[in-house]
Amino acid sequence: MVLFNCEGTKSGTKGSECQRSCSALNMECVSTECISGCVCPEGLVADGMGGCVKEETCPCIHNGVPYQPGSKIKVSCNKCTCKKSKWECTSNECHGTCAIYGDGNYITFDEKRFRFSGGCEYTLTQDYCSKSINGTFRVVTENVPCGTTGTTCSKAIKLYLEGNELVLAEGKYHVIQRETGSEIPFKIRTMGIYLVVEANNGLILIWDRKTSMFIKLAPTFEGRVCGLCGNYDGNGNNDFTTRSQSPVANAVDFGNSWKVAPTCPDAELIKDPCTSNPYRQAWAQKQCSIINSNVFSTCHSQVDPGQYYDACVSDSCACDSGGDCECFCTAVASYAQACNEAGVCVAWRTPQICRESQQTTQAKALCRNENVFI
């Protein structure tokens, strides 16, 4: 940088107060007084660290992390390239995603997080909303408990679509065709450890055959769905809307309202498993620390690990023994899947930690394929 002295300059001259920088390349400067100070030579801009660089070499910022020009990242279903401190992104319309994993961890289409664990059947998402009888689909889930703590070991899932019913349970699927002779409106395939159901209406259901599932909906469903996955209207603040269209403040009232059978007993507030099982807390914290470790360092700037770590500790405390229900592995795999969706592939499984199976090895080999789930 060089020193610019305002003394003796003409009226209206701009000084260091109008120095262009990488963080404000196109911001117009309105100067009321010329201020002497250090400025960059002509043709260069301030890099924010006391130096000067060419405009085209300015970095871009994403989640507080700088990226050099030419860097590429994935944001939802779009790919972005850094050019002159700005991200240039494709404009694909992305599916919304609702994630349900472990022992009652939910992330709605509008990214509201909550915990709810009950022993009934619950509506996850449907387009039978606001007393409408013209809906086309419904996804229902039921937790299958195990062990002495009642921790969820697996989920039974039912998809109702166009007169057909698809049942996913005990790692398998079964199709009940209600309209004889009609074409089944979905395709089923295996990708890594996941069973993937692709419906012809823009719904994709991804299930790990145990306690995790991801429901993806096309943008055409925005604001047209309801259930535990929320209303997909871009506003997470109104996701706690009950079956009767009333807003509530807590997850328990919200979750109980979406029971399929009103006579099924209401769930109660979840007690902190680590308080109930304090002897497991140290083990859970140690195991789950992998989420905050260097193993996932390339993902931390893309997907905040904090809440995934908290869910991992809670679920791991709830298990009867170290590997019961694969609580720990499921929780870490959920974070790995979120990283993969953000374009970051992490090979985290080892012979000692959630050993790879043939399916996970296949998924890792294809991990960078945006259509593969791990």
Coordinates of C-alpha atoms in Angstrom, one line a residue:
M1 CA 0.0 0.0 0.0
V2 CA 1.0 3.6 -0.4
L3 CA 0.2 6.7 1.6
F4 CA -2.3 9.1 0.1
N5 CA -2.2 12.6 1.5
C6 CA -5.4 14.7 1.2
E7 CA -3.6 18.0 1.9
G8 CA -3.6 20.4 -1.1
T9 CA -6.1 18.2 -3.1
K10 CA -9.1 19.6 -5.0
S11 CA -12.5 19.7 -3.4
G12 CA -14.4 16.4 -3.9
T13 CA -11.2 14.3 -4.0
K14 CA -11.7 10.9 -2.4
G15 CA -9.1 9.4 -0.1
S16 CA -8.6 6.3 1.9
E17 CA -12.2 6.3 3.0
C18 CA -13.1 5.1 -0.5
Q19 CA -10.5 2.4 -0.9
R20 CA -12.1 -0.4 -2.9
S21 CA -11.7 -3.8 -1.3
C22 CA -12.5 -7.5 -2.1
S23 CA -15.4 -7.4 0.3
A24 CA -17.0 -4.3 -1.3
L25 CA -15.9 -4.3 -4.9
N26 CA -19.1 -2.7 -6.3
M27 CA -20.2 -0.6 -3.3
E28 CA -20.5 3.1 -4.2
C29 CA -18.6 5.4 -1.9
V30 CA -20.2 8.7 -0.8
S31 CA -17.4 10.8 0.6
T32 CA -18.1 13.9 2.7
E33 CA -14.4 14.5 3.5
C34 CA -11.1 13.3 2.0
I35 CA -9.3 11.2 4.6
S36 CA -5.5 10.7 4.4
G37 CA -4.3 7.1 4.8
C38 CA -2.9 4.0 3.1
V39 CA -4.4 3.0 -0.3
C40 CA -3.7 0.5 -2.9
P41 CA -1.9 1.5 -6.2
E42 CA -4.2 2.1 -9.1
G43 CA -5.6 -1.2 -10.5
L44 CA -5.4 -3.0 -7.2
V45 CA -7.9 -3.5 -4.4
A46 CA -7.5 -4.2 -0.7
D47 CA -7.6 -7.9 0.3
G48 CA -8.7 -7.2 3.8
M49 CA -5.4 -8.5 5.3
G50 CA -3.3 -5.4 4.8
G51 CA -2.3 -6.2 1.2
C52 CA -3.4 -5.3 -2.3
V53 CA -4.4 -7.7 -5.1
K54 CA -5.9 -7.7 -8.5
E55 CA -9.7 -7.6 -8.6
E56 CA -9.9 -10.9 -10.4
T57 CA -8.0 -12.7 -7.6
C58 CA -10.4 -11.7 -4.8
P59 CA -11.7 -14.7 -2.9
C60 CA -15.3 -15.6 -2.3
I61 CA -16.8 -16.3 1.1
H62 CA -19.1 -19.2 2.0
N63 CA -20.1 -19.9 5.6
G64 CA -17.2 -17.7 6.8
V65 CA -14.6 -19.6 4.8
P66 CA -12.6 -17.9 1.9
Y67 CA -12.4 -19.7 -1.4
Q68 CA -10.0 -18.7 -4.2
P69 CA -11.1 -17.7 -7.7
G70 CA -12.1 -20.8 -9.7
S71 CA -13.2 -22.7 -6.6
K72 CA -16.4 -24.7 -7.0
I73 CA -18.8 -25.6 -4.3
K74 CA -22.2 -27.3 -4.2
V75 CA -25.2 -25.5 -2.6
S76 CA -28.2 -27.7 -2.4
C77 CA -28.6 -29.0 -6.0
N78 CA -26.7 -26.1 -7.6
K79 CA -23.0 -25.8 -8.4
C80 CA -21.3 -22.5 -7.8
T81 CA -18.0 -21.1 -9.1
C82 CA -16.0 -18.2 -7.5
K83 CA -15.4 -15.3 -9.8
K84 CA -14.2 -11.8 -8.7
S85 CA -15.4 -12.4 -5.1
K86 CA -18.8 -13.4 -6.2
W87 CA -20.4 -16.8 -6.5
E88 CA -21.9 -17.6 -9.9
C89 CA -24.4 -20.5 -9.5
T90 CA -26.6 -22.6 -11.6
S91 CA -30.3 -22.0 -11.2
N92 CA -31.7 -25.4 -10.9
E93 CA -34.9 -25.8 -8.9
C94 CA -34.0 -28.0 -5.9
H95 CA -36.0 -30.6 -4.1
G96 CA -36.8 -29.9 -0.4
T97 CA -35.5 -32.5 2.0
C98 CA -36.9 -33.7 5.3
A99 CA -34.5 -35.9 7.4
I100 CA -35.6 -38.3 10.2
Y101 CA -32.8 -40.2 11.9
G102 CA -31.9 -42.0 15.1
D103 CA -34.2 -41.9 18.1
G104 CA -36.6 -39.1 17.1
N105 CA -34.4 -36.5 15.4
Y106 CA -36.2 -34.4 12.8
I107 CA -35.1 -31.7 10.3
T108 CA -38.1 -30.4 8.4
F109 CA -38.2 -29.3 4.8
D110 CA -37.7 -25.7 6.1
E111 CA -34.7 -26.8 8.3
K112 CA -36.4 -26.6 11.7
R113 CA -34.9 -29.2 14.0
F114 CA -36.7 -30.9 16.8
R115 CA -36.8 -34.2 18.8
F116 CA -40.0 -36.3 19.1
S117 CA -40.3 -40.0 19.9
G118 CA -43.6 -41.8 20.2
G119 CA -44.8 -45.3 19.8
C120 CA -47.7 -44.7 17.4
E121 CA -48.0 -44.3 13.6
Y122 CA -47.4 -40.7 12.5
T123 CA -47.9 -38.8 9.3
L124 CA -44.6 -37.5 8.1
T125 CA -45.8 -35.7 5.1
Q126 CA -48.9 -35.6 2.8
D127 CA -50.8 -33.3 0.5
Y128 CA -54.1 -34.0 2.2
C129 CA -54.0 -30.6 4.0
S130 CA -56.5 -28.0 5.2
K131 CA -59.4 -30.5 5.1
S132 CA -58.6 -31.3 1.4
I133 CA -59.8 -34.6 0.1
N134 CA -58.0 -34.2 -3.1
G135 CA -54.6 -35.3 -1.9
T136 CA -52.4 -37.7 -3.9
F137 CA -49.9 -39.1 -1.4
R138 CA -49.1 -39.8 2.3
V139 CA -46.0 -41.0 4.1
V140 CA -46.5 -42.6 7.5
T141 CA -43.9 -44.0 9.9
E142 CA -43.9 -46.1 13.1
N143 CA -41.0 -46.5 15.5
V144 CA -40.0 -50.0 16.4
P145 CA -38.5 -50.0 19.9
C146 CA -35.9 -52.4 21.3
G147 CA -33.9 -53.0 24.5
T148 CA -34.9 -51.9 28.0
T149 CA -34.8 -48.2 27.2
G150 CA -37.4 -48.2 24.4
T151 CA -34.8 -46.8 22.1
T152 CA -35.9 -46.9 18.4
C153 CA -34.2 -49.8 16.6
S154 CA -35.9 -49.4 13.2
K155 CA -38.7 -47.7 11.5
A156 CA -41.7 -49.1 9.6
I157 CA -42.6 -46.8 6.7
K158 CA -45.7 -46.7 4.6
L159 CA -46.1 -44.8 1.3
Y160 CA -49.6 -44.4 0.0
L161 CA -49.7 -43.2 -3.6
E162 CA -52.4 -43.4 -6.3
G163 CA -54.2 -46.4 -4.8
N164 CA -51.0 -48.3 -4.0
E165 CA -49.3 -48.9 -0.7
L166 CA -45.6 -49.5 -0.3
V167 CA -44.5 -50.9 3.1
L168 CA -40.8 -50.7 4.2
A169 CA -40.0 -52.7 7.3
E170 CA -37.3 -55.0 8.7
G171 CA -34.9 -54.0 5.9
K172 CA -37.3 -55.1 3.2
Y173 CA -40.2 -53.7 1.1
H174 CA -43.6 -55.0 0.1
V175 CA -45.9 -53.5 -2.5
I176 CA -49.7 -53.7 -2.0
Q177 CA -51.3 -52.9 -5.3
R178 CA -54.9 -51.8 -4.6
E179 CA -55.8 -51.1 -8.2
T180 CA -55.3 -54.3 -10.2
G181 CA -53.8 -53.9 -13.6
S182 CA -52.6 -50.3 -13.0
E183 CA -49.0 -49.3 -13.4
I184 CA -47.1 -49.0 -10.1
P185 CA -46.3 -45.2 -9.8
F186 CA -42.8 -45.6 -8.3
K187 CA -39.4 -47.3 -8.9
I188 CA -37.3 -48.9 -6.2
R189 CA -33.5 -49.3 -6.3
T190 CA -30.6 -49.8 -4.0
M191 CA -27.8 -47.2 -3.7
G192 CA -25.1 -48.0 -1.2
I193 CA -26.7 -48.8 2.2
Y194 CA -30.0 -47.1 1.1
L195 CA -33.2 -48.2 -0.4
V196 CA -34.4 -45.4 -2.7
V197 CA -38.0 -45.0 -3.8
E198 CA -38.6 -42.6 -6.7
A199 CA -42.3 -41.8 -7.3
N200 CA -43.6 -40.3 -10.5
N201 CA -45.1 -37.3 -8.6
G202 CA -41.7 -35.8 -7.6
L203 CA -41.3 -37.6 -4.3
I204 CA -38.1 -39.5 -3.4
L205 CA -37.9 -41.6 -0.2
I206 CA -34.4 -42.7 0.9
W207 CA -34.2 -45.3 3.7
D208 CA -31.2 -46.9 5.4
R209 CA -33.3 -50.0 6.3
K210 CA -33.0 -49.1 9.9
T211 CA -33.7 -45.7 11.7
S212 CA -32.8 -43.1 9.1
M213 CA -34.8 -41.8 6.2
F214 CA -34.8 -38.7 3.9
I215 CA -37.9 -37.5 2.1
K216 CA -37.3 -35.3 -0.9
L217 CA -40.1 -33.3 -2.6
A218 CA -40.1 -31.4 -5.9
P219 CA -40.7 -27.6 -5.7
T220 CA -44.2 -28.1 -7.0
F221 CA -45.2 -29.2 -3.5
E222 CA -44.0 -26.0 -1.8
G223 CA -46.7 -24.8 0.6
R224 CA -48.9 -27.7 -0.2
V225 CA -47.9 -30.3 2.3
C226 CA -48.3 -30.9 6.1
G227 CA -47.2 -33.4 8.7
L228 CA -44.1 -33.8 11.0
C229 CA -41.9 -32.7 8.1
G230 CA -43.6 -29.2 8.1
N231 CA -45.3 -27.3 5.4
Y232 CA -42.4 -26.6 3.0
D233 CA -43.1 -22.9 2.6
G234 CA -39.6 -21.6 3.2
N235 CA -40.4 -20.5 6.8
G236 CA -39.3 -22.9 9.6
N237 CA -41.0 -20.7 12.2
N238 CA -44.5 -22.0 11.3
D239 CA -43.6 -25.7 11.0
F240 CA -45.2 -26.6 14.3
T241 CA -48.7 -26.5 12.8
T242 CA -51.0 -29.3 14.0
R243 CA -53.3 -31.5 12.0
S244 CA -56.1 -29.0 12.9
Q245 CA -54.0 -26.1 11.5
S246 CA -53.3 -24.7 14.9
P247 CA -49.8 -23.4 15.8
V248 CA -48.2 -24.9 18.9
A249 CA -45.0 -24.0 20.7
N250 CA -43.5 -27.4 21.5
A251 CA -42.6 -30.6 19.7
V252 CA -44.6 -32.9 21.9
D253 CA -48.0 -31.3 21.1
F254 CA -47.0 -30.9 17.5
G255 CA -46.0 -34.6 17.2
N256 CA -49.0 -36.0 19.0
S257 CA -51.3 -34.1 16.7
W258 CA -50.0 -36.1 13.7
K259 CA -50.9 -39.5 15.1
V260 CA -52.7 -41.7 12.6
A261 CA -54.9 -43.3 15.2
P262 CA -56.3 -40.7 17.8
T263 CA -56.8 -43.5 20.3
C264 CA -53.0 -44.3 20.4
P265 CA -51.5 -42.9 23.7
D266 CA -49.8 -39.6 23.5
A267 CA -46.0 -39.4 23.7
E268 CA -44.5 -37.5 26.6
L269 CA -41.6 -35.1 26.8
I270 CA -38.3 -36.9 26.0
K271 CA -36.1 -37.2 29.1
D272 CA -32.4 -36.6 28.5
P273 CA -30.9 -40.1 27.9
C274 CA -27.5 -39.0 29.3
T275 CA -29.1 -37.9 32.5
S276 CA -31.0 -41.2 32.7
N277 CA -27.9 -43.2 31.8
P278 CA -25.0 -41.1 33.2
Y279 CA -22.6 -44.1 32.9
R280 CA -22.9 -43.9 29.2
Q281 CA -22.2 -40.2 28.7
A282 CA -18.4 -40.3 28.6
W283 CA -18.5 -43.1 26.1
A284 CA -21.0 -41.3 23.9
Q285 CA -19.1 -38.1 23.9
K286 CA -15.8 -39.8 23.1
Q287 CA -17.4 -41.8 20.2
C288 CA -19.4 -38.9 18.8
S289 CA -16.3 -36.6 18.8
I290 CA -15.5 -37.9 15.4
I291 CA -18.1 -35.5 14.0
N292 CA -16.2 -32.5 15.3
S293 CA -12.8 -34.0 14.5
N294 CA -10.4 -33.6 11.5
V295 CA -12.1 -36.6 9.9
F296 CA -14.9 -34.3 8.9
S297 CA -12.9 -31.0 8.7
T298 CA -13.6 -30.5 5.0
C299 CA -17.4 -30.6 5.8
H300 CA -17.5 -28.3 8.8
S301 CA -17.8 -25.1 6.8
Q302 CA -20.6 -26.6 4.7
V303 CA -22.7 -28.4 7.3
D304 CA -22.6 -27.2 10.9
P305 CA -21.6 -30.3 13.0
G306 CA -22.9 -29.0 16.3
Q307 CA -26.5 -30.3 16.3
Y308 CA -25.5 -33.6 14.7
Y309 CA -23.0 -34.1 17.5
D310 CA -25.6 -33.3 20.1
A311 CA -28.0 -35.8 18.5
C312 CA -25.3 -38.4 18.3
V313 CA -24.5 -38.1 22.0
S314 CA -28.1 -38.2 23.0
D315 CA -28.9 -41.3 20.9
S316 CA -25.7 -43.1 22.0
C317 CA -26.6 -42.5 25.6
A318 CA -30.0 -44.0 25.0
C319 CA -28.7 -47.4 23.9
D320 CA -28.3 -50.2 26.3
S321 CA -24.8 -51.1 25.2
G322 CA -22.1 -49.7 23.0
G323 CA -23.4 -51.0 19.7
D324 CA -27.1 -51.6 20.5
C325 CA -29.3 -50.4 17.6
E326 CA -26.3 -48.9 15.9
C327 CA -27.3 -45.6 17.5
F328 CA -23.8 -44.1 17.2
C329 CA -23.2 -45.3 13.6
T330 CA -26.6 -44.1 12.4
A331 CA -26.0 -40.6 13.9
V332 CA -22.6 -40.3 12.2
A333 CA -23.9 -41.7 9.0
S334 CA -26.6 -39.0 9.0
Y335 CA -24.0 -36.3 9.2
A336 CA -21.9 -38.0 6.5
Q337 CA -25.0 -38.0 4.3
A338 CA -25.6 -34.3 4.9
C339 CA -22.0 -33.6 4.0
N340 CA -22.4 -35.7 0.8
E341 CA -25.5 -33.6 -0.1
A342 CA -23.4 -30.5 0.3
G343 CA -20.8 -31.9 -2.1
V344 CA -18.3 -33.1 0.5
C345 CA -17.5 -36.9 0.5
V346 CA -16.0 -38.2 3.7
A347 CA -14.6 -41.7 4.1
W348 CA -15.2 -42.0 7.9
R349 CA -15.8 -45.7 8.4
T350 CA -12.9 -47.9 9.6
P351 CA -12.5 -51.5 10.8
Q352 CA -12.8 -50.1 14.3
I353 CA -15.6 -47.5 13.7
C354 CA -18.8 -48.7 12.1
R355 CA -17.1 -51.3 9.9
E356 CA -17.7 -51.0 6.2
S357 CA -20.1 -53.5 4.6
Q358 CA -20.2 -54.4 0.9
Q359 CA -22.9 -51.7 0.5
T360 CA -20.9 -48.9 2.2
T361 CA -17.8 -49.8 0.3
Q362 CA -19.8 -49.5 -2.9
A363 CA -21.2 -46.2 -1.8
K364 CA -17.8 -44.8 -0.9
A365 CA -16.4 -45.7 -4.3
L366 CA -19.3 -43.8 -5.9
C367 CA -19.5 -41.1 -3.2
R368 CA -18.9 -38.1 -5.4
N369 CA -21.7 -39.1 -7.7
E370 CA -24.5 -36.7 -6.7
N371 CA -27.1 -39.4 -7.0
V372 CA -25.4 -41.8 -4.5
F373 CA -26.3 -41.9 -0.8
I374 CA -23.9 -43.1 1.9

